Short mmCIF file of C-alpha atoms in Angstrom, two decimals:
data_model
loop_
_atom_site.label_atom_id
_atom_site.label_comp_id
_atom_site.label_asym_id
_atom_site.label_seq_id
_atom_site.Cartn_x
_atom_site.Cartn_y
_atom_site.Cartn_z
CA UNK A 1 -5.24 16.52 32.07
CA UNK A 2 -3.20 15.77 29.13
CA UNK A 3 -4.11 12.12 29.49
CA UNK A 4 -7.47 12.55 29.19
CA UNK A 5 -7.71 13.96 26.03
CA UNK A 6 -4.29 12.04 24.06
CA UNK A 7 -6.87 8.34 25.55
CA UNK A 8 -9.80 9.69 23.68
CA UNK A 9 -7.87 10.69 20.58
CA UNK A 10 -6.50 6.99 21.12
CA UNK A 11 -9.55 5.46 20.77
CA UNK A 12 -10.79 7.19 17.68
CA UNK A 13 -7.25 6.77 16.11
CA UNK A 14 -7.53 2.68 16.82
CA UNK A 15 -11.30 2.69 15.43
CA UNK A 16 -10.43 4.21 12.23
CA UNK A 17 -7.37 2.40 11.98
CA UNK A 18 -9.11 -0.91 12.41
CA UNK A 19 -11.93 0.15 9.59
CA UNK A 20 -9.20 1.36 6.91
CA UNK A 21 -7.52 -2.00 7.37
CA UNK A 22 -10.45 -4.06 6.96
CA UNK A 23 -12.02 -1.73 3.98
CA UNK A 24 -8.00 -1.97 2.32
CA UNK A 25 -7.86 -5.78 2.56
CA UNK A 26 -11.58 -6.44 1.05
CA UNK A 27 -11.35 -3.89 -1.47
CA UNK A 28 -7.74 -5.47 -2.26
CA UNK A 29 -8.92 -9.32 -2.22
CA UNK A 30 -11.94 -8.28 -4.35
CA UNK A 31 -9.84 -6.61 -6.89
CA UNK A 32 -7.70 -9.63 -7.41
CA UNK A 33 -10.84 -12.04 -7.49
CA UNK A 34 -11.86 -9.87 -10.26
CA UNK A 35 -8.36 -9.86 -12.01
CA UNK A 36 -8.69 -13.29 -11.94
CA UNK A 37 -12.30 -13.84 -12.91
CA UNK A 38 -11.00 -11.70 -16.19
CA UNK A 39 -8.07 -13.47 -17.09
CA UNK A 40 -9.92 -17.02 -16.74
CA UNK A 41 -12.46 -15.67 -18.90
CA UNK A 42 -10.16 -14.36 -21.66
CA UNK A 43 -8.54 -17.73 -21.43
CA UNK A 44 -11.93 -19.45 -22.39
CA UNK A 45 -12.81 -17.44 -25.27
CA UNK A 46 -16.28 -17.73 -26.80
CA UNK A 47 -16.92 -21.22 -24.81
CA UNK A 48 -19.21 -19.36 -22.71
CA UNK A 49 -21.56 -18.07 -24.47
CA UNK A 50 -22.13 -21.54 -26.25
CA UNK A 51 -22.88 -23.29 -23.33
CA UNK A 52 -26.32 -22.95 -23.46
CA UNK A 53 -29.00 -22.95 -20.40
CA UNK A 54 -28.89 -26.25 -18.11
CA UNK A 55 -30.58 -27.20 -15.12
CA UNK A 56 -28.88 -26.83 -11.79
CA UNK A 57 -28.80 -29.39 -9.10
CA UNK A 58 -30.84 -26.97 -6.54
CA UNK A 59 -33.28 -25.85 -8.89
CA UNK A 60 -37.21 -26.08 -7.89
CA UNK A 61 -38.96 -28.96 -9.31
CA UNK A 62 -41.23 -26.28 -11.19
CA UNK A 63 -38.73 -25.05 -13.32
CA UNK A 64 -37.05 -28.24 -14.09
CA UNK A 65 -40.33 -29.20 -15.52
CA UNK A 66 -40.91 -26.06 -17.20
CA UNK A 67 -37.82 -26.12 -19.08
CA UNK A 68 -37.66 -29.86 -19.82
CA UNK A 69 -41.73 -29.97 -21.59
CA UNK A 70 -41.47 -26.18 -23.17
CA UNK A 71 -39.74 -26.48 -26.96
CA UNK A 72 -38.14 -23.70 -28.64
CA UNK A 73 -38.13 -23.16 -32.30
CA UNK A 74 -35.08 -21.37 -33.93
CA UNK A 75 -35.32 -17.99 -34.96
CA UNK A 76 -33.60 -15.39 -37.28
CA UNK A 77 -30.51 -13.49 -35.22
CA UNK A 78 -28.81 -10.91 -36.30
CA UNK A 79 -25.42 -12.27 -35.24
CA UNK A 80 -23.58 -16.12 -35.08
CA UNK A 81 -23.01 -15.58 -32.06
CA UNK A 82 -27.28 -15.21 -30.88
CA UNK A 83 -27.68 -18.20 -33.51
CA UNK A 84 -25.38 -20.39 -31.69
CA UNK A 85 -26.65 -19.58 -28.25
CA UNK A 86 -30.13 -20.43 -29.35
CA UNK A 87 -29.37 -23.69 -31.38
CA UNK A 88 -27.85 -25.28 -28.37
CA UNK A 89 -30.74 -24.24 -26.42
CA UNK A 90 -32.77 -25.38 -29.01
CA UNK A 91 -31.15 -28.80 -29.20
CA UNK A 92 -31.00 -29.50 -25.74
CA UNK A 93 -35.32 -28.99 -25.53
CA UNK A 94 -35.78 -31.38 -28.64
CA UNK A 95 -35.99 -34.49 -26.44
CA UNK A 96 -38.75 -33.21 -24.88
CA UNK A 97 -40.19 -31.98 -28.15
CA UNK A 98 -43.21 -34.20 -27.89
CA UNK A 99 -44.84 -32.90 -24.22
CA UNK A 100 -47.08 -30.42 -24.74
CA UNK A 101 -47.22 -26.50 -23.66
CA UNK A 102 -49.56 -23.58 -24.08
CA UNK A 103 -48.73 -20.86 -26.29
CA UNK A 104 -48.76 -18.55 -22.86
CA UNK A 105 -45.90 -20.37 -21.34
CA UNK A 106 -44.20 -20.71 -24.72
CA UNK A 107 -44.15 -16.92 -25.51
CA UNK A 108 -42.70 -16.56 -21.51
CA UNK A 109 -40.16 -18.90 -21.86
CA UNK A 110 -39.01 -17.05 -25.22
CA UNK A 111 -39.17 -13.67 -23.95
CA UNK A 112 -36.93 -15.08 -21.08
CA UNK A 113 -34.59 -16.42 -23.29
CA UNK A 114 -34.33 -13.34 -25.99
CA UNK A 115 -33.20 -11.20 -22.77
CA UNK A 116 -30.38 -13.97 -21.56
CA UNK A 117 -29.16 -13.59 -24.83
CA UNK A 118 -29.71 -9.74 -25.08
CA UNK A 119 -27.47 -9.21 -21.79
CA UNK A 120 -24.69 -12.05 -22.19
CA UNK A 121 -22.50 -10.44 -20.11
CA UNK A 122 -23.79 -9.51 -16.14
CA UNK A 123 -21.69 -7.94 -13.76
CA UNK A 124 -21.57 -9.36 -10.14
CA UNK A 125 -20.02 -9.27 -7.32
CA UNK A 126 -18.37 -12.74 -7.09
CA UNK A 127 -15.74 -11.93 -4.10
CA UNK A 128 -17.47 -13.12 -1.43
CA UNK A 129 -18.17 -16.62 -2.99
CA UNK A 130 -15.55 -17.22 -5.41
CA UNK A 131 -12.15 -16.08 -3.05
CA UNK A 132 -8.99 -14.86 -4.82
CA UNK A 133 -6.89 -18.05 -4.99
CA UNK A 134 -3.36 -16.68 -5.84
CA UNK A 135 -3.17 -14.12 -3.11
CA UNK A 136 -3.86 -14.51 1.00
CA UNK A 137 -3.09 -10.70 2.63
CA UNK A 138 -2.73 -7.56 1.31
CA UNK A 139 0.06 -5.54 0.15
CA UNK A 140 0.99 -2.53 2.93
CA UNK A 141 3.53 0.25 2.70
CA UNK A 142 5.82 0.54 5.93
CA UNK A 143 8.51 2.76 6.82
CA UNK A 144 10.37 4.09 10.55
CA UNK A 145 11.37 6.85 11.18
CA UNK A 146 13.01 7.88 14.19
CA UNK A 147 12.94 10.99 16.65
CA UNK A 148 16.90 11.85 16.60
CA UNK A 149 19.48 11.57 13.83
CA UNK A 150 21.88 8.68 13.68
CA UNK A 151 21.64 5.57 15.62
CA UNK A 152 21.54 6.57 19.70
CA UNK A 153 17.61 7.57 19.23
CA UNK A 154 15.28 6.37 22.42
CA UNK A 155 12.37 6.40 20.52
CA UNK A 156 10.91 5.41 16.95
CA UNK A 157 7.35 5.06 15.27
CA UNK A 158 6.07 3.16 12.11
CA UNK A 159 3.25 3.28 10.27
CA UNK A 160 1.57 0.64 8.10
CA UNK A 161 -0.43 2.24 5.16
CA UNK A 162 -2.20 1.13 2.38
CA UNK A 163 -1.85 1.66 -1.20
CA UNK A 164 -2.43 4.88 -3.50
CA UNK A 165 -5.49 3.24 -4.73
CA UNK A 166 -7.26 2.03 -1.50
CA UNK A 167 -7.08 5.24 -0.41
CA UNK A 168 -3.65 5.03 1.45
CA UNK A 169 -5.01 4.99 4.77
CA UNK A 170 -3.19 4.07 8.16
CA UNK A 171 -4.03 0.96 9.29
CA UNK A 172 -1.60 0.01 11.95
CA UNK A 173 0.75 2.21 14.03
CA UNK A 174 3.40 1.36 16.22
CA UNK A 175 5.83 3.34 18.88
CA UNK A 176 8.86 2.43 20.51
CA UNK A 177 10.50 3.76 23.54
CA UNK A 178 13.22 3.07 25.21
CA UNK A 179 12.97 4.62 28.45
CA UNK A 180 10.14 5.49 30.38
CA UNK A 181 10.41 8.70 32.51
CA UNK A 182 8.17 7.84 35.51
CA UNK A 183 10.28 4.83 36.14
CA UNK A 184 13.70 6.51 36.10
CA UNK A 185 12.65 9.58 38.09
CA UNK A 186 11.70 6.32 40.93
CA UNK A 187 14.52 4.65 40.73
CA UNK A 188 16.93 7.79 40.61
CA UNK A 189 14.86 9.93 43.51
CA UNK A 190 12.78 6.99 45.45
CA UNK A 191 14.93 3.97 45.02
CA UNK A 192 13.58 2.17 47.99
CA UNK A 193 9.93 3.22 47.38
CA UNK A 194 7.28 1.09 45.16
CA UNK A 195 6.27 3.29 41.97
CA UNK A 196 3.48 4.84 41.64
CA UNK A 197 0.80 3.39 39.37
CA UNK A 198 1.17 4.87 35.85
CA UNK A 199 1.59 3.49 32.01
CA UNK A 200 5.02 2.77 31.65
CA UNK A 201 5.89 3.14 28.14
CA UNK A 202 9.05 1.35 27.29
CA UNK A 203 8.48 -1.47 25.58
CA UNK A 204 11.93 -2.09 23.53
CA UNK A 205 15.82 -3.37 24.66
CA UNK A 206 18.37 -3.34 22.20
CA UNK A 207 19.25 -0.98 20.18
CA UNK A 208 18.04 1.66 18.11
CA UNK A 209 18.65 0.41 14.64
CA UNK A 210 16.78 -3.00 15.86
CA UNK A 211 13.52 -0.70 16.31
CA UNK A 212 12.81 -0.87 12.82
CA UNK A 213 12.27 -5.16 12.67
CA UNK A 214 10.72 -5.10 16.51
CA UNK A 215 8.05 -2.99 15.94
CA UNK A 216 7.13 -4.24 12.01
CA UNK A 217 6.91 -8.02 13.44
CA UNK A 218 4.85 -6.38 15.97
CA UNK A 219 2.86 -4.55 13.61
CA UNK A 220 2.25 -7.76 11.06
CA UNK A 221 1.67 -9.95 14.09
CA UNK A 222 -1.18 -7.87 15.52
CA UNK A 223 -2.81 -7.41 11.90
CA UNK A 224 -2.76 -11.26 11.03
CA UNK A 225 -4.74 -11.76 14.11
CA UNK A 226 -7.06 -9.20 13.62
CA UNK A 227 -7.84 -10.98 10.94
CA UNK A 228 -6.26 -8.97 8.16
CA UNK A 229 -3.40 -10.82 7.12
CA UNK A 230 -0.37 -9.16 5.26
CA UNK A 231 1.41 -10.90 1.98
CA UNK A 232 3.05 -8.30 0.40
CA UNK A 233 5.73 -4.94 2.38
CA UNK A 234 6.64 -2.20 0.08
CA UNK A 235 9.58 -0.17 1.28
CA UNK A 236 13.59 0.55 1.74
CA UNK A 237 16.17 -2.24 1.15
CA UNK A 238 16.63 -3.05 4.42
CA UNK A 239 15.78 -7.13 4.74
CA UNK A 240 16.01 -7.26 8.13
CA UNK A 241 12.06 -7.27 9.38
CA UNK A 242 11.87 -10.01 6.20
CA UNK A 243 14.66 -11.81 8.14
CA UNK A 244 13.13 -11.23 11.21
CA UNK A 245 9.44 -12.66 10.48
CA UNK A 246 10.78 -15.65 8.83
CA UNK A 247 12.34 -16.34 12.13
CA UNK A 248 9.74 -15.30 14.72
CA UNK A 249 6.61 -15.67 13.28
CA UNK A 250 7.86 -18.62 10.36
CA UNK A 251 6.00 -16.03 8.14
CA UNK A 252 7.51 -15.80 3.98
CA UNK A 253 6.55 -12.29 2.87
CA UNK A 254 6.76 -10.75 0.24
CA UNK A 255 8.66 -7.31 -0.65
CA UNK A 256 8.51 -4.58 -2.86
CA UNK A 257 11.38 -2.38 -3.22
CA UNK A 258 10.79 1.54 -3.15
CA UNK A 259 11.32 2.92 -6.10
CA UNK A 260 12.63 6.25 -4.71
CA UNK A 261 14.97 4.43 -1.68
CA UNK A 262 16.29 2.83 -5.41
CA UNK A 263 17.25 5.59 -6.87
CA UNK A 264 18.42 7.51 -4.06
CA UNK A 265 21.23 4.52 -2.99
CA UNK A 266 22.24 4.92 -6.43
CA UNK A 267 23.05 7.84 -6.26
CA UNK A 268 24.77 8.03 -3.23
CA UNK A 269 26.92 4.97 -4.58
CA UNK A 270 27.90 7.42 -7.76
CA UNK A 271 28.50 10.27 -4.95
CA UNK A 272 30.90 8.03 -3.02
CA UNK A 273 32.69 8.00 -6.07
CA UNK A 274 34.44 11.33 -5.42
CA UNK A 275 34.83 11.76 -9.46
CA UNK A 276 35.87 15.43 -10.60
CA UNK A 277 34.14 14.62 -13.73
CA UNK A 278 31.24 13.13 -12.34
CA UNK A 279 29.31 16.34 -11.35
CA UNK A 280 25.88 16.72 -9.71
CA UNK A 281 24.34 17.19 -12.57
CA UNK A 282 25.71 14.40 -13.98
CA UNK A 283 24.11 12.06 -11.14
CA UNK A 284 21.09 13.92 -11.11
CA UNK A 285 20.57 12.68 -14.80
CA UNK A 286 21.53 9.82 -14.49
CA UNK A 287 18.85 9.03 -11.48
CA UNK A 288 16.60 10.23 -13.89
CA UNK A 289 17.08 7.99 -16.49
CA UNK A 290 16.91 5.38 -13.79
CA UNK A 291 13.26 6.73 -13.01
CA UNK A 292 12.42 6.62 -16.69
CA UNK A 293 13.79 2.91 -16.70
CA UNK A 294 11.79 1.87 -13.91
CA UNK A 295 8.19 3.53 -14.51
CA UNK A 296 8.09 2.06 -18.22
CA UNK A 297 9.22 -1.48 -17.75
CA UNK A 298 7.38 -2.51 -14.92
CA UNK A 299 6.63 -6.68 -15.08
CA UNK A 300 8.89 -6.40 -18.36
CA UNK A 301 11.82 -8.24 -16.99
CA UNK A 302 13.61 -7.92 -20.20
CA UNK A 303 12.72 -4.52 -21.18
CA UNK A 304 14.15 -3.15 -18.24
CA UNK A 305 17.53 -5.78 -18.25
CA UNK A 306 18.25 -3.92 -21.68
CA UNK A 307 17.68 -0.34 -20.62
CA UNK A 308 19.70 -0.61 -17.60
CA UNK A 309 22.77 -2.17 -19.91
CA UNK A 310 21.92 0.85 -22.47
CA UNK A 311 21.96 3.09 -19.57
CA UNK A 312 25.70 3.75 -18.80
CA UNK A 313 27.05 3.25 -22.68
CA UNK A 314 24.35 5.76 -23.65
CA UNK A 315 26.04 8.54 -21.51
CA UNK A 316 28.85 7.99 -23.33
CA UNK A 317 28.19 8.24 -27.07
CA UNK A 318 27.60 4.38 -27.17
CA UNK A 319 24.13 3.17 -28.70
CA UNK A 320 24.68 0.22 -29.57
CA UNK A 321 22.58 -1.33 -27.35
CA UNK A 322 19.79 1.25 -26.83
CA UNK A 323 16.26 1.01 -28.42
CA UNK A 324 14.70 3.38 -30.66
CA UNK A 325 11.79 3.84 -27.75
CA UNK A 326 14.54 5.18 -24.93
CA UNK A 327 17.00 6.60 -27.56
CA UNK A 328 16.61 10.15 -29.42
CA UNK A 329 19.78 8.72 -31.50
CA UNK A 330 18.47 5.05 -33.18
CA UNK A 331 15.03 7.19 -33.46
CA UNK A 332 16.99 9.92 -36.03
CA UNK A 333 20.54 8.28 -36.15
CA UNK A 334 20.80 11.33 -39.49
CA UNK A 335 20.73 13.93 -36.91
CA UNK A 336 23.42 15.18 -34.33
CA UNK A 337 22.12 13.95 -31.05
CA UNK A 338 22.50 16.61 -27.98
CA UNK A 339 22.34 15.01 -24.76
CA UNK A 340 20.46 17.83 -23.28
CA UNK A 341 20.98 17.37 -19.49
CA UNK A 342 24.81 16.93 -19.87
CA UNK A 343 27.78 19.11 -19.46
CA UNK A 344 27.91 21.17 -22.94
CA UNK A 345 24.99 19.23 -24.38
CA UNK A 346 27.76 16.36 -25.48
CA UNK A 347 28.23 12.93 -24.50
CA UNK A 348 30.83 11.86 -21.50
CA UNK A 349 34.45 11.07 -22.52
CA UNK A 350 36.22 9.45 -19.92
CA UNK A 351 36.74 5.68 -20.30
CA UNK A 352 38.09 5.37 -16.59
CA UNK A 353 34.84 7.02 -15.50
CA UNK A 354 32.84 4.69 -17.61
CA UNK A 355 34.27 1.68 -15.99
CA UNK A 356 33.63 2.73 -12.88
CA UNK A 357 29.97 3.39 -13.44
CA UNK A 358 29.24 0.04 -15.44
CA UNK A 359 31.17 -2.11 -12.26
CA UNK A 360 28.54 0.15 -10.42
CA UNK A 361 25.63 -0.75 -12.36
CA UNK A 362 26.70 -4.77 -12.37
CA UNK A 363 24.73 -5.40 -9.61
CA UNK A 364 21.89 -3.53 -10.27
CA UNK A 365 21.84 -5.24 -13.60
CA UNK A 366 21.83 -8.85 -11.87
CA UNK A 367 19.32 -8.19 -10.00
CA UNK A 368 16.74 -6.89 -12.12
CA UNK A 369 14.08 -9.21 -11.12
CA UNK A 370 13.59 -7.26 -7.79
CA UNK A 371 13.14 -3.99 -10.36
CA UNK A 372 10.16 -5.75 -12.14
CA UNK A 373 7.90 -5.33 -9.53
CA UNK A 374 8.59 -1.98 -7.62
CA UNK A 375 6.46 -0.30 -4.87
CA UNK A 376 6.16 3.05 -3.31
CA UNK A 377 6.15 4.09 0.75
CA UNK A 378 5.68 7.76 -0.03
CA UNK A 379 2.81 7.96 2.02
CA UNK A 380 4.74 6.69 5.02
CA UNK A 381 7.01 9.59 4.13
CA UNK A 382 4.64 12.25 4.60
CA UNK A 383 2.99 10.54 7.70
CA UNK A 384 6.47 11.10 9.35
CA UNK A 385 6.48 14.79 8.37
CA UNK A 386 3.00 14.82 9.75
CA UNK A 387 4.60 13.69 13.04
CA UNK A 388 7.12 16.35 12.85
CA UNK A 389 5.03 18.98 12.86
CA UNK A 390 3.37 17.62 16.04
CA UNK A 391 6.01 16.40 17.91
CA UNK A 392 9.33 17.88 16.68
CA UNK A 393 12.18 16.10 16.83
CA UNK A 394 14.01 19.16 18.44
CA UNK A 395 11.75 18.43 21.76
CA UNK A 396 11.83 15.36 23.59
CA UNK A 397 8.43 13.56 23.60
CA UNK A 398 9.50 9.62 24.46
CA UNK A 399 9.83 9.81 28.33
CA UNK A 400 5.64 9.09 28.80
CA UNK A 401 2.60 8.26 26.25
CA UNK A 402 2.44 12.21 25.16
CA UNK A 403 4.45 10.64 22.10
CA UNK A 404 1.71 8.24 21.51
CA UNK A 405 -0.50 10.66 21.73
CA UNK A 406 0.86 12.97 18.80
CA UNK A 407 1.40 9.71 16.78
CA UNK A 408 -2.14 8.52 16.80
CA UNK A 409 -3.49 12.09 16.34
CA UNK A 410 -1.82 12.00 13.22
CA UNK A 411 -3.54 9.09 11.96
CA UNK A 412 -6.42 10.17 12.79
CA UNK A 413 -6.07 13.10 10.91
CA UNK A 414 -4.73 10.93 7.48
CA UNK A 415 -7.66 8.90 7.93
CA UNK A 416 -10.55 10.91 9.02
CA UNK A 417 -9.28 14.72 7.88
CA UNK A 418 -10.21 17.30 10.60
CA UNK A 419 -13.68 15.74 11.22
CA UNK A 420 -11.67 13.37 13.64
CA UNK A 421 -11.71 16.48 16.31
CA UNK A 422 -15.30 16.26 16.21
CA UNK A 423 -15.36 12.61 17.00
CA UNK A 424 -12.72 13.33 20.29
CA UNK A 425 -15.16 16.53 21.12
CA UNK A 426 -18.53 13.77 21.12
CA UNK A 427 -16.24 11.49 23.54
CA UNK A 428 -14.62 14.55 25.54
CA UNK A 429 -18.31 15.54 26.02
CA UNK A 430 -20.00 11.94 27.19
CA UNK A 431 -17.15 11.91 29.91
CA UNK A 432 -17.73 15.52 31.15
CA UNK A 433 -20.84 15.08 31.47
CA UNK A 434 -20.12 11.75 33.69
CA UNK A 435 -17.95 13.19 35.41
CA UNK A 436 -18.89 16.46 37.06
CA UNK A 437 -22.73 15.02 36.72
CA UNK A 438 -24.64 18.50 37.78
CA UNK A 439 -21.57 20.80 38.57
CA UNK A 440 -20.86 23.94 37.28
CA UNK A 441 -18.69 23.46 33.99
CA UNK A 442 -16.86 26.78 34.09
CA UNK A 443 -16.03 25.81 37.67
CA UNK A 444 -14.48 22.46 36.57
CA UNK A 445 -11.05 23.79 36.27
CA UNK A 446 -9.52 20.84 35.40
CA UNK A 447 -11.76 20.00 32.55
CA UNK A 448 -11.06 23.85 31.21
CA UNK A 449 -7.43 22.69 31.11
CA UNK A 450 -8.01 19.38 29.34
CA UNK A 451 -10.08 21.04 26.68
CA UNK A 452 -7.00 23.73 26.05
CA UNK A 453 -4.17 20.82 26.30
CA UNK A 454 -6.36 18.62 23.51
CA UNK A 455 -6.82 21.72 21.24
CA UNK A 456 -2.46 21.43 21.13
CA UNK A 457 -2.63 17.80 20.39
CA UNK A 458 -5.14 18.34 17.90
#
């Protein structure tokens, strides 16, 4: 009865997952058409709008002959720009100054001409004939999670969403099991008996911390032939799936580090530190900073290589490299500078602790190019908790599809809202009807039961 219901919310889930990833990669590819479209046009400058009018190769015979015998006389504009425009216009109809034209076509083609000159600059939609030419998928957030802590966990889900802007939408889920109960209640109880027809569910071997590369070159293999390829991943520091697709699928993406998975490693490097000096607050303001760092200097390589050199120094009474716009001191170096998040509002004083935390921060430092160009998977972060609250992870779920079941309910519900139930209720109700035909509903006590099991999957 269960089954019933957990299909239908299925097929809604894959519908809307398949329409958010096709809306997220033409809204994306449009975007970046139009980025480009700018920047080409700011790189041209006023050439533009002194080109003038011409005569394209697929224009009617009519107008080629309308433009070519009607002359234009100059005019008085109220700008150089307008008095450009119209001279080159102007010029280009002298040769065929001598044909000759009624004054009703003449005062057309100069009212036509006024109001190309009025509105120089048009809008339009040039996506879906000019292309984006730098980029070829979009950029998707991913994260696992799994259904037990540490590293023995049978199961595991991951979702691929979209960006904050595009609405950050759900457009590919995955599940992992490694066992499937059906098959090992056979084998234990009816070893010599053929199982019974049913959807067996595991579909990994290995281990559990390989879950997380299986099911995202699943995920990105299933989008690029959908027809939605992926460029760009934004999430942990793991390298792994990166490793993984270059291998399997002789695919180069892209990734974006998360900024929070940045932070947070820092900090538990500066925990492992076991310093007496080096409290929690200390390493809570120092992540801080590090937020600071990143938000402001993104694509400013060398903005950010100087504040993270600043960073450690600062703590400690040393500005010499900070800049005025990250440092209260070289802004008022007059005044006595509290550091107001630090023990006793005063600067650190330890030099052993210092060296610690700049050997700390040398590789961070060296690899600042991968800081330039941060991302964010904090939507995959509350689609997980979203799955908590259906399936908890103190309940076993990954022994048969019920698991799938709670996972694509919740992307239904990210993508759609609530309205989603009434989508399952349309396709719960075409089925019934189907099905028991003329019968007595309130006798169907099956049905009864598959209506109360989908309002707990809901």
């Amino acid at each position: 009865m269960e089954r019933r219901a957990g299909q239908k919310i299925e097929e809604v889930a894959k519908r809307s997952m398949e329409l958010a990833a096709t809306d997220t990669y033409k809204l994306e590819m449009e975007n970046v058409a139009h980025e480009e479209m700018m920047e080409a046009t700011g790189q041209m400058g006023d050439i533009i709008d002194d080109l003038g009018v011409g005569i394209m190769s697929d224009a009617s015979p009519s107008l080629s002959t309308r433009i070519a015998t009607v002359p234009l006389k100059p005019e008085v504009f109220n700008s150089p720009t307008e008095q450009n425009a119209d001279n080159t216009l102007y010029n280009f109809q002298s040769a065929a100054a001598s044909s000759a034209c009624t004054p009703l076509n003449q005062q057309k083609v100069k009212k036509t001409v006024k109001r190309q000159i009025k509105n120089k600059t048009v809008k339009r939609n040039i996506a879906p004939s000019f292309p984006c030419r730098t980029r070829t998928g979009m950029s998707l957030a991913v994260d696992t999670a799994w259904h037990k802590r540490g590293f023995d966990s049978l199961t595991c889900h991951t979702f691929f969403m979209g960006k904050s802007c595009y609405g950050k939408k759900v457009v590919k889920t995955v599940v992992k099991h490694c066992a499937c109960g059906t098959c090992k209640w056979w084998s234990r109880h009816r070893p010599n008996l053929p199982e019974r027809p049913h959807r067996c569910v595991k579909n990994h071997q290995g281990s559990a911390r390989m879950m997380e590369s299986t099911s995202g070159v699943q995920g990105v293999k299933e989008l690029n032939e959908s027809g939605t390829p992926v460029e760009y991943l934004e999430g942990d520091g793991d390298n792994t799936l990166i490793a993984r697709l270059k291998s399997d699928l002789n695919i180069s993406m892209k990734k974006r580090f998360d900024r929070n998975h940045i932070v947070k490693n820092i900090g538990k490097s500066m925990f492992a530190l076991q310093e007496r000096k080096l409290s929690k607050s200390v390493i809570m303001h120092i992540q801080k900073c590090l937020k600071y760092i990143f938000a402001k200097n993104q694509g400013n390589r060398v903005g950010m290589e100087e504040n993270l050199k600043a960073l450690i120094p600062h703590q400690f009474g040393d500005h010499s490299l900070c800049k005025p716009h990250f440092c209260g001191y070289k802004r008022s170096p007059q005044e006595v500078y509290p550091h107001r998040s630090l023990p006793y509002r005063t600067s650190l004083k330890d030099p052993d602790l210092r060296t610690k935390l700049e050997k700390l921060f040398a590789p961070v430092i060296s690899n600042v190019d991968q800081y330039c160009d941060l991302g964010s998977s904090q939507q995959c972060e509350h689609a997980n908790r979203e799955v908590t609250l259906r399936a908890p992870k103190s309940l076993h779920y990954g022994n048969s599809e019920s698991l799938d079941f709670q996972v694509m309910a919740t992307s239904a519900f990210i993508n759609e809202g609530r309205k989603y139930i009434t989508q399952v209720e349309v396709a719960l109700s075409w089925e019934l009807f189907f099905y028991c035909g003329s019968l007595d509903m309130s006798k169907c006590r099956s049905w009864n039961i598959t209506w109360e099991i989908y309002g707990s999957l809901c």
